[in-house]
XYZ file of C-alpha atoms in Angstrom:
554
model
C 118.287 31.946 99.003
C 118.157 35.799 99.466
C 114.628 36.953 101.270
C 113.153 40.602 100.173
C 110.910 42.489 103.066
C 107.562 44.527 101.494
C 107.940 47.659 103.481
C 105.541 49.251 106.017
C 103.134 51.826 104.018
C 104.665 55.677 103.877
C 102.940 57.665 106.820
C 102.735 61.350 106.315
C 105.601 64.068 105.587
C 106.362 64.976 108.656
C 106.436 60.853 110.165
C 109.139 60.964 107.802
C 111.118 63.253 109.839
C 112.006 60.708 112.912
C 111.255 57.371 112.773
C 108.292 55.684 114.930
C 108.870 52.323 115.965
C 106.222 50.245 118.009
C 107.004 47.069 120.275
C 104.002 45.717 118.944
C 104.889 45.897 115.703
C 107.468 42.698 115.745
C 104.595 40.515 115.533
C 103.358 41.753 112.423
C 103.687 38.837 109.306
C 106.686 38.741 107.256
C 106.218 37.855 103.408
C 109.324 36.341 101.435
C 109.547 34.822 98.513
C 112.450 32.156 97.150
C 114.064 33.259 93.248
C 116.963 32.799 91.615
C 116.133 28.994 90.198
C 115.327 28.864 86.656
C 113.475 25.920 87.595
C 110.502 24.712 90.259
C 113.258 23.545 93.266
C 111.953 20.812 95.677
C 111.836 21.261 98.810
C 110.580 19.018 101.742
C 106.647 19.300 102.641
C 106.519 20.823 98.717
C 104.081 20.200 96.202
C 104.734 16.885 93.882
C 105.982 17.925 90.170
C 102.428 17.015 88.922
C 100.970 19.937 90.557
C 103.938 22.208 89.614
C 101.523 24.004 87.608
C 99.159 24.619 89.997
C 101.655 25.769 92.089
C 103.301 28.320 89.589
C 99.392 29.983 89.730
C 99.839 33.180 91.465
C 97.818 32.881 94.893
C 96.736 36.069 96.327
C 98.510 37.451 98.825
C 96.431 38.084 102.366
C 95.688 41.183 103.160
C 98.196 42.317 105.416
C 96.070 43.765 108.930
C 97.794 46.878 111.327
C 99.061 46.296 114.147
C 96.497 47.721 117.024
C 97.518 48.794 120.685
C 95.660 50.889 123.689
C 96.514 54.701 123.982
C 95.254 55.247 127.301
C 97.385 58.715 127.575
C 99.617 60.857 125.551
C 102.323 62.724 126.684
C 103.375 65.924 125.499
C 107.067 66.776 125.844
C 108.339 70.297 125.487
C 105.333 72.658 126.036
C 105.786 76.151 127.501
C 102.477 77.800 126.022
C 99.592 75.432 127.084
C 99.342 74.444 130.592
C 98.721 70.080 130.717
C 94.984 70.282 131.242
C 94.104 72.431 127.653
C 96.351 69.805 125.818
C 94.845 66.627 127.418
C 91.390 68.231 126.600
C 92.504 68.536 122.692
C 94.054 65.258 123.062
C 91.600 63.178 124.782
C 89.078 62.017 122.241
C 92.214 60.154 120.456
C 92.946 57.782 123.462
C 91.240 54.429 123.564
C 91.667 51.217 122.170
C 92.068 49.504 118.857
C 94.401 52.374 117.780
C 96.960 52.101 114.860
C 100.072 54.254 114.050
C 97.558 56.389 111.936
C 95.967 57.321 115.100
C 99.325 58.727 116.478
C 99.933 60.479 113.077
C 96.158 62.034 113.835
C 97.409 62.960 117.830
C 99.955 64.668 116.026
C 98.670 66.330 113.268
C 96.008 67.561 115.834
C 98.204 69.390 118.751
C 100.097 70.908 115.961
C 96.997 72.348 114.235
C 95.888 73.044 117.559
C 99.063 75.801 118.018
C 98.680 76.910 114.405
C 94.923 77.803 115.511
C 96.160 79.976 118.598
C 98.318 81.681 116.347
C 101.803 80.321 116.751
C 102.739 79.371 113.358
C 105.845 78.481 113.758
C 105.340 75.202 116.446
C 105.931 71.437 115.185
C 105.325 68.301 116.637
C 106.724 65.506 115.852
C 106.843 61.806 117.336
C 110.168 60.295 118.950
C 111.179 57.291 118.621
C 109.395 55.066 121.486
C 107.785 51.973 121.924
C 104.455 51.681 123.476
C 104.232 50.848 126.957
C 101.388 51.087 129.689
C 99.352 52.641 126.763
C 101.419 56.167 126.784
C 102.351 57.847 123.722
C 104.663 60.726 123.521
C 104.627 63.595 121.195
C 107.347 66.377 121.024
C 106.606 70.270 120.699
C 108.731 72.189 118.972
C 108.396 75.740 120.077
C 110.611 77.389 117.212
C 111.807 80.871 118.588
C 113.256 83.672 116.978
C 116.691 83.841 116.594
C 118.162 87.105 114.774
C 116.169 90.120 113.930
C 117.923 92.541 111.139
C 115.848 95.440 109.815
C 117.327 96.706 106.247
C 116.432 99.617 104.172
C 115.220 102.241 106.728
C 116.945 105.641 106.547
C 114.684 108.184 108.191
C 113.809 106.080 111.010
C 116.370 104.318 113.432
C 116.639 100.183 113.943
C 116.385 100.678 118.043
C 113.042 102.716 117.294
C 111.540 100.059 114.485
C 112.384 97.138 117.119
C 111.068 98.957 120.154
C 107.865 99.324 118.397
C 107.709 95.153 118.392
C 108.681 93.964 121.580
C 106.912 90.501 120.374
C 109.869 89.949 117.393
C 112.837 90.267 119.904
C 115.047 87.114 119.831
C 114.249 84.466 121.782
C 110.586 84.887 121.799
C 107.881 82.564 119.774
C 105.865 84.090 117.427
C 102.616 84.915 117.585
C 100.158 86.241 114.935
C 97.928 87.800 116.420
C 100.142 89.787 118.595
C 102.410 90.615 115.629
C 99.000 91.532 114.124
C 98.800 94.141 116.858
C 101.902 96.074 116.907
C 102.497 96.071 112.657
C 98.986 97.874 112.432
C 100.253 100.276 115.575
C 103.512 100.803 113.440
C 101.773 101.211 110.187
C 99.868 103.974 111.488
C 102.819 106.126 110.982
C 102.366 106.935 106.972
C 106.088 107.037 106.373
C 106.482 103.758 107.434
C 105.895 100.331 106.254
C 107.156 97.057 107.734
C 107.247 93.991 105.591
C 108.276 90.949 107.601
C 110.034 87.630 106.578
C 111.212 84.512 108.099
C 113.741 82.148 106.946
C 114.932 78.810 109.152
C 117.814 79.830 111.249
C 121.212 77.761 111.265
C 120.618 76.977 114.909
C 118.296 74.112 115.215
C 114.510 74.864 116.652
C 114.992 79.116 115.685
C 113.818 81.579 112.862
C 115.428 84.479 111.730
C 113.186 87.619 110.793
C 114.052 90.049 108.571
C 112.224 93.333 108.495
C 112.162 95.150 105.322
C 111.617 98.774 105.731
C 110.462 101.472 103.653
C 110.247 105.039 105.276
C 110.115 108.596 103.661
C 111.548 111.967 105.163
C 108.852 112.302 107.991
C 108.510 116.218 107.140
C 105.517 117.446 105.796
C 104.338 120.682 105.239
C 101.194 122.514 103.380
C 100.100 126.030 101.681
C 96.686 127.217 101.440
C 94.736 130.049 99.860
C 91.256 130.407 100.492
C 88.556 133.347 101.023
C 87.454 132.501 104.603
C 86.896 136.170 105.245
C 84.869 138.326 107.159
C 83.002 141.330 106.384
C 85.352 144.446 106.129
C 88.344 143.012 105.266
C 90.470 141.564 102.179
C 88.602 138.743 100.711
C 91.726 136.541 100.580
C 93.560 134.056 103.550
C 96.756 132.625 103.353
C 98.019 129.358 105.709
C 101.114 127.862 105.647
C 102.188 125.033 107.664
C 105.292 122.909 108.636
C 105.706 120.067 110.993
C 108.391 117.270 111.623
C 106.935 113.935 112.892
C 110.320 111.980 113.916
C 111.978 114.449 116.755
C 114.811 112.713 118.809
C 113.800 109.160 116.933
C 110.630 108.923 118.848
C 107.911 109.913 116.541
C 107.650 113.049 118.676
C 106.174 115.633 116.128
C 107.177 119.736 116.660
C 104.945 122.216 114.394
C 104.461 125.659 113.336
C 101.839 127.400 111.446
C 101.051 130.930 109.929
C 97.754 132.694 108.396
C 97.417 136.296 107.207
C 95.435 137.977 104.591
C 97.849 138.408 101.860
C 96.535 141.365 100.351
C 96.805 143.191 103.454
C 98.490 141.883 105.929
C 98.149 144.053 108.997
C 94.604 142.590 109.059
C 95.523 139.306 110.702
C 98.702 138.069 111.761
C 98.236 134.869 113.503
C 101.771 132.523 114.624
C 100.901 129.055 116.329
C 103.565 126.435 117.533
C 102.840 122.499 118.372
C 104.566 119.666 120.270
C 102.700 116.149 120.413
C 105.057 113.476 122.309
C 103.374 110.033 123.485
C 102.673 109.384 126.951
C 105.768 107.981 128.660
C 103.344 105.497 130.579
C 100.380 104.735 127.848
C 102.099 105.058 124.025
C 99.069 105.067 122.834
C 97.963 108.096 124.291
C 99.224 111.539 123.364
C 100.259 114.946 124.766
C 99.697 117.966 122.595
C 101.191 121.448 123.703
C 100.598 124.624 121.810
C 100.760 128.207 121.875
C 98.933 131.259 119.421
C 99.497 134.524 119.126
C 97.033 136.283 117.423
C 97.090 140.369 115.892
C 93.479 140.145 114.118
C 90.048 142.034 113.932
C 88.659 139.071 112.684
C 87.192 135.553 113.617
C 89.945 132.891 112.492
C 90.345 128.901 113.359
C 93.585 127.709 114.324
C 93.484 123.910 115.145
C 90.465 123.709 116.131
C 90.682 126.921 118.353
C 88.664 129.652 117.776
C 90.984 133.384 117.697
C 89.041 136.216 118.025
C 91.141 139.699 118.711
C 94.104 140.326 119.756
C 95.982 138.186 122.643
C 97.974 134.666 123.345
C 96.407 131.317 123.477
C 98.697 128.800 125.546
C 97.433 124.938 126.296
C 97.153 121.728 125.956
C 95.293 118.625 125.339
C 95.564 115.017 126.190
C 93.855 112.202 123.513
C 93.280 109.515 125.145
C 92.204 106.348 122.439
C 89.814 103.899 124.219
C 89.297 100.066 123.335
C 87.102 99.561 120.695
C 84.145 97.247 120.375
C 84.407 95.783 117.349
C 83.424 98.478 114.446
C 83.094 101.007 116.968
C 86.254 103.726 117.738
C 86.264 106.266 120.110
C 88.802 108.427 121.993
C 88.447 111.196 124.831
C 90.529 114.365 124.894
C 91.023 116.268 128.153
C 92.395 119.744 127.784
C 93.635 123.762 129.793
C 93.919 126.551 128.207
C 95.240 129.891 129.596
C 93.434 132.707 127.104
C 94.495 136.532 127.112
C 93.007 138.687 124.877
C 93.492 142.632 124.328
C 91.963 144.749 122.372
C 91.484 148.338 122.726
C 87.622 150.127 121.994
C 88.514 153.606 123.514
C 89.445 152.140 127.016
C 91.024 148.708 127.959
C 89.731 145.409 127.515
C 92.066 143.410 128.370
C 90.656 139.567 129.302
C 92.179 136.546 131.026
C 90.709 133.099 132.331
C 91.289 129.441 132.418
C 88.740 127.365 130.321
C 88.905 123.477 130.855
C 87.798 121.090 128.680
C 86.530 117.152 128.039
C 85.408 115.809 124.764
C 84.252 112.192 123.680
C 84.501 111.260 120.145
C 83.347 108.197 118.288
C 82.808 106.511 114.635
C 80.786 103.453 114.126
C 81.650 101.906 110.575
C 78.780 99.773 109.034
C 78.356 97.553 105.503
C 76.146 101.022 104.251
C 78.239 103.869 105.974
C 80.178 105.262 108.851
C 77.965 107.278 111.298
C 80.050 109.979 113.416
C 79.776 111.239 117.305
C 81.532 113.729 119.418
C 80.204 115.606 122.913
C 82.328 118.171 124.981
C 82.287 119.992 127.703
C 83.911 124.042 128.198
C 83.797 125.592 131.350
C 85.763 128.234 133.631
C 85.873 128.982 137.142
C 85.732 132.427 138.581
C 88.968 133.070 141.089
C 90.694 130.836 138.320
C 92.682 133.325 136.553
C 89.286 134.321 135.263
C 88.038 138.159 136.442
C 84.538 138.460 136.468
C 85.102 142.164 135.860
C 87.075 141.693 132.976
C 84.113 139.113 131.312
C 81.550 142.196 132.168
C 83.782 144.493 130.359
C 84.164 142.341 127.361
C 80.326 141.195 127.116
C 77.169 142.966 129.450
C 76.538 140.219 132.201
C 78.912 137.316 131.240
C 80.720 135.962 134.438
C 83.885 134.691 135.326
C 82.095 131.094 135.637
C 79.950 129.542 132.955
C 79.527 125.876 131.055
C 79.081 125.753 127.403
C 77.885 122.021 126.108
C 78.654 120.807 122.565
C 77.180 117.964 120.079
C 77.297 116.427 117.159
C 76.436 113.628 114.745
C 77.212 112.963 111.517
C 76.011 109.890 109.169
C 78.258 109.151 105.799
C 75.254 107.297 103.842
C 76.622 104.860 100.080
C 73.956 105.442 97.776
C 73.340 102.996 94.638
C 74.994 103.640 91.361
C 78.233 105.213 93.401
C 76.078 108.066 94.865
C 76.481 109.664 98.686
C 74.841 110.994 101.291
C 76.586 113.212 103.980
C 74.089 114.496 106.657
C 75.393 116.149 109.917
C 73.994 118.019 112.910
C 75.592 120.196 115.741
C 75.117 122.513 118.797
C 76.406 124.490 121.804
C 74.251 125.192 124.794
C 75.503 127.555 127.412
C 74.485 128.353 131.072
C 75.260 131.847 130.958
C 76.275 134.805 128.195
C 79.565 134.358 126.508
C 82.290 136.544 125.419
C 82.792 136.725 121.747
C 85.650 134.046 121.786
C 83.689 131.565 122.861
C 80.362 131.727 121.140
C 79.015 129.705 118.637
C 80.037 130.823 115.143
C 77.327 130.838 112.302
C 77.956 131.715 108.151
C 81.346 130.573 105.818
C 82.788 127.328 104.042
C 82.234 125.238 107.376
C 79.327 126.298 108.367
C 76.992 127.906 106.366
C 77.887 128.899 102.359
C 76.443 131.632 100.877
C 77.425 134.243 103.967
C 81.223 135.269 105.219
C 82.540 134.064 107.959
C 81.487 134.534 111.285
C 78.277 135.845 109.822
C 76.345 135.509 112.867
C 77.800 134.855 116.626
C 75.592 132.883 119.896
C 75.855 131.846 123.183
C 73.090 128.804 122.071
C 73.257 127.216 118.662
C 72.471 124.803 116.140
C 74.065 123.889 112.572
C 72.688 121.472 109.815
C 74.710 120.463 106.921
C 73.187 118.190 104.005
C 75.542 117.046 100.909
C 74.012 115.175 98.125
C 77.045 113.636 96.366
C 77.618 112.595 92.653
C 79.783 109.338 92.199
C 83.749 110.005 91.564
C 85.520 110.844 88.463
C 88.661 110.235 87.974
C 91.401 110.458 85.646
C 93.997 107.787 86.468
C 96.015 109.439 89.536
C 96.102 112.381 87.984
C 93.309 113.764 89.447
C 89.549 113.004 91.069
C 86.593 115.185 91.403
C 83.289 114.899 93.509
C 80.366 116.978 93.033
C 77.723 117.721 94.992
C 74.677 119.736 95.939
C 74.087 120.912 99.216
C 71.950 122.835 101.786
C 73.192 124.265 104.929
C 71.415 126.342 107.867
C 72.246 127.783 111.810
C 70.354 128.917 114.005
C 72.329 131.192 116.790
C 70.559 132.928 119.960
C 71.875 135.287 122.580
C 71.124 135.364 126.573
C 70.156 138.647 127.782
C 70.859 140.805 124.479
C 71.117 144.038 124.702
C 68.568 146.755 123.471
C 68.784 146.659 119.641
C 70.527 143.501 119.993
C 68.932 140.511 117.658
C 67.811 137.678 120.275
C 68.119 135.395 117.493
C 69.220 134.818 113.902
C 68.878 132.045 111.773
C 71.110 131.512 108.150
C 70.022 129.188 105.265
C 72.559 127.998 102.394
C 71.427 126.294 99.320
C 74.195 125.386 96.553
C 76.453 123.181 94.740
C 80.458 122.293 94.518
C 83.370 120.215 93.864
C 85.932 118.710 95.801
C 89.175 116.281 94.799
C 92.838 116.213 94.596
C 94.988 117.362 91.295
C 98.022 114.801 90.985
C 97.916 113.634 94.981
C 99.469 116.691 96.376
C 97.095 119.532 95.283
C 93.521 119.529 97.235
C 90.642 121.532 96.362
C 87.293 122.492 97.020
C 84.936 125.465 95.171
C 81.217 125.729 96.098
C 78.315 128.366 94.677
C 76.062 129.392 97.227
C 72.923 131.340 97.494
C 71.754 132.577 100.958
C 68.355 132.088 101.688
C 67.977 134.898 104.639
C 68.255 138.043 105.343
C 71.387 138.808 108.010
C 73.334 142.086 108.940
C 74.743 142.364 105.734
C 73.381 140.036 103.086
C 70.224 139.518 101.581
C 67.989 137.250 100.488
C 69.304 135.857 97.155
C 72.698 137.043 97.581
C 75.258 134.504 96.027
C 78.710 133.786 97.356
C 81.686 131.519 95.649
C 83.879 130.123 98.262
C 87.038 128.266 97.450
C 90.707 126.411 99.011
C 93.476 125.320 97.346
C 95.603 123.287 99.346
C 98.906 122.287 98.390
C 100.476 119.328 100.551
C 103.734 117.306 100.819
């Protein structure tokens, strides 16, 4: 007489994996049946063969009832990341009594879940084999570590630098999203490169191997611009070119070098700057950026942000500093020192030198509407500093070797309905004491105020407004995209302690409309119709300027 056992019901997947056996679970019922004999076989205490029929009536079988047991504490075997108290907290409302295997599957299913929710994805837990004793059930952790790390593809960029820039996916270590999170958005700041991760079991028990799939371009980019930022009394046309290599020595340091004349006649300006931006050796995230200009010009040019006025050197540096955001909102501070020499002859020498230091806060707060724009500085020198208070006297009647110039700005990037936009932005200098020419606040041209040349009007105080009315995108594929706009502009500049016939103050008004986009992704552009509003030194009233860039870009 052969005996057939009904199974215990399937737990989950992963119960599967090692089997769970409870002492308890020997006194469960076993159901057998007798086959094999074709017919009804008597057998002692059986029914008589008058109520073989009765008997051949299937009876239903009882319902077969779980074995229960008491979990008064579960032990968790193999846990690095978690000290004992967080886990018996998680675990804790699954202890009691009347508790089945499915409650175990539950313990389980909730300390892995648990991990996965603290971001290490990669953790399993399964149950050993045990029986139940004192009320203790263990449960195994399986912190899966990384075991190789290959990177494949890259050219431009070496493996040593890729890896260095995750130190969280070195072998040996267990992943963890949202530090991975972290240091893939650091590296994928660099535009010529992307990381695409993948893991794959390893061979070796309890590891995963990660593959990191690169894709990097030459990191060498360069640009050439022609636009007619002029001043009065000179060639109408500029000319910039730039070049810069972002990978020196394999670690992202980036060495520059830039040139701007006046291509029609080139004597006019002459201006040669130089770069060098390396990371901080003990914050990466911060920078140091060293530069040097040397300027031949009559005219007022911008060089990185630097203002060159004359004839002379320009030698400094700055230090960005990116601070921890609060949630939507960046910001960043930049401390810099500059040594500034300037020559230029007006029938006797005027040669000037000083030291100007400098501390600037910018920030950008991104909302559902719009982004809304901040930035504040500081300028200052110090007489005895390199600065000569006779040389500042020469230069400009009753500047001083010492002085503080303040700067501010805010700037609101408005979405309109129906793909409209609104750019509105406001700015200022204030200074304690008259300024040389260098340093002044600069009034009139495509940055500032359209409809005027550059450097139409110069302050020691001022104030710039700047409001663009924008018509929604066109495009055509990638080949190119436009944005119109209309646009008003105005600056209002004043001097301390003019001279006799000097203007005290001067104020410039813009009203207009352009374009801006990009012609098949390397070509930007920008051409804008102005009419000034107000009189100054040399327009009038109603006079109409075009300005216009071209900027060609790899």
């Amino acid at each position: 007489m052969a005996m057939r056992f009904i199974p215990l019901p399937r737990r989950s997947r992963r119960m599967l994996r090692i089997a769970f056996f409870f002492g308890v679970l020997s006194s469960m019922p076993i159901v057998c049946d007798v086959y094999g004999a074709e017919e009804p076989v008597a057998v002692e205490g059986a029914l008589p063969a008058d109520h073989a029929d009765a008997a051949a009536t299937p009876v239903p079988a009882a319902e077969e009832v779980p074995a229960t047991f008491r979990i008064t504490y579960i032990m968790v075997e193999g846990n690095t990341l978690f000290t004992s108290e967080k886990l018996q907290e998680v675990l804790a409302p699954l202890t009691g009594h009347g508790k089945t295997a499915d409650d175990v599957e539950k313990a389980r299913e909730t300390l892995e879940k648990f991990h996965h929710e603290q971001g290490y994805p990669t953790v399993i837990v399964n149950i050993p084999e045990q029986s139940v004793e004192d009320g203790v059930i263990r449960l195994q952790v399986i912190e899966q570590r990384i075991g190789s790390v290959s990177v494949t593809g890259n050219r431009h960029f070496s493996t040593a630098m890729i890896l260095d820039k995750l130190p969280s996916m070195g072998p040996g270590k267990i992943p963890h999203v949202p530090t991975l999170q972290a240091e893939f958005t650091k590296a994928g700041r660099n535009p010529d490169l992307k990381l695409s991760p993948s893991m794959a079991p390893s061979k070796e028990v309890g590891l995963v191997d990660v593959e990191l799939k690169v894709q990097d371009t030459l990191p060498l980019h360069g640009s050439l611009e022609l636009n007619n930022r002029s001043s009065h009394d000179t060639s109408d046309l500029r000319l910039n070119a730039a070049l810069r290599y972002d990978n020196l020595w394999q670690k992202e340091h980036s060495i520059g070098i830039q040139y701007q004349t006046a291509p029609q006649m080139t004597r006019e300006v002459q201006i040669v700057s130089g770069s060098y931006v390396l990371p901080d050796p003990w914050h990466d995230e911060r920078r140091i950026v060293l530069y040097g200009v040397w300027s031949d010009t009559n005219t007022f040019a911008s060089v990185g942000g630097l203002g060159v006025l004359g004839k002379g050197i320009i030698v400094g540096g700055r230090y960005l500093m990116p601070l921890p955001g609060r949630g939507l909102y960046n910001h960043s501070a930049t401390l810099g020192l500059d040594y500034k020499r300037f020559d230029e002859s007006a029938g006797f020498d005027t040669r000037v030198s000083y030291l100007p230091f400098s501390a600037a806060y910018d920030g950008s707060l991104q909302d559902s509407t719009g982004t809304t724009l901040f930035n504040a500085g500081l300028n200052m020198a110090f007489r005895g500093a390199v600065t000569d208070q006779s040389e500042m006297t020469v230069k400009r009647s009753e500047a001083k070797g010492n002085y503080l110039s303040a700067i501010l700005g805010l700037e609101r990037l408005q979405k309109l309905p129906l793909g409209m936009g609104l750019r509105a932005r406001v700015d200022g200098q204030v200074a304690s004491e008259p300024l040389i020419p260098n340093e002044q606040f600069v009034a009139g041209g495509m940055e500032s105020v359209r409809g005027y040349k550059e450097s139409e009007a110069l302050g020691d105080n001022g104030f710039h407004a700047t409001v663009e009315l924008r018509a929604p995108d066109v495009t055509m594929g990638s080949a190119m995209s436009l944005s119109p706009y209309v646009f008003y502009d105005m600056a209002a500049v004043e001097l301390k302690k003019p001279l006799p016939g000097e203007n005290r103050s001067q104020t410039l008004q813009g009203v207009g409309a352009g374009v801006r986009g990009v012609l098949f992704k390397f070509v930007e552009y920008q051409a804008d119709f102005a009419f000034a509003l107000n009189d100054s030194d040399q327009i009038k009233e109603g006079d109409h300027r075009a300005h216009f860039r071209v900027n060609c870009v790899f």
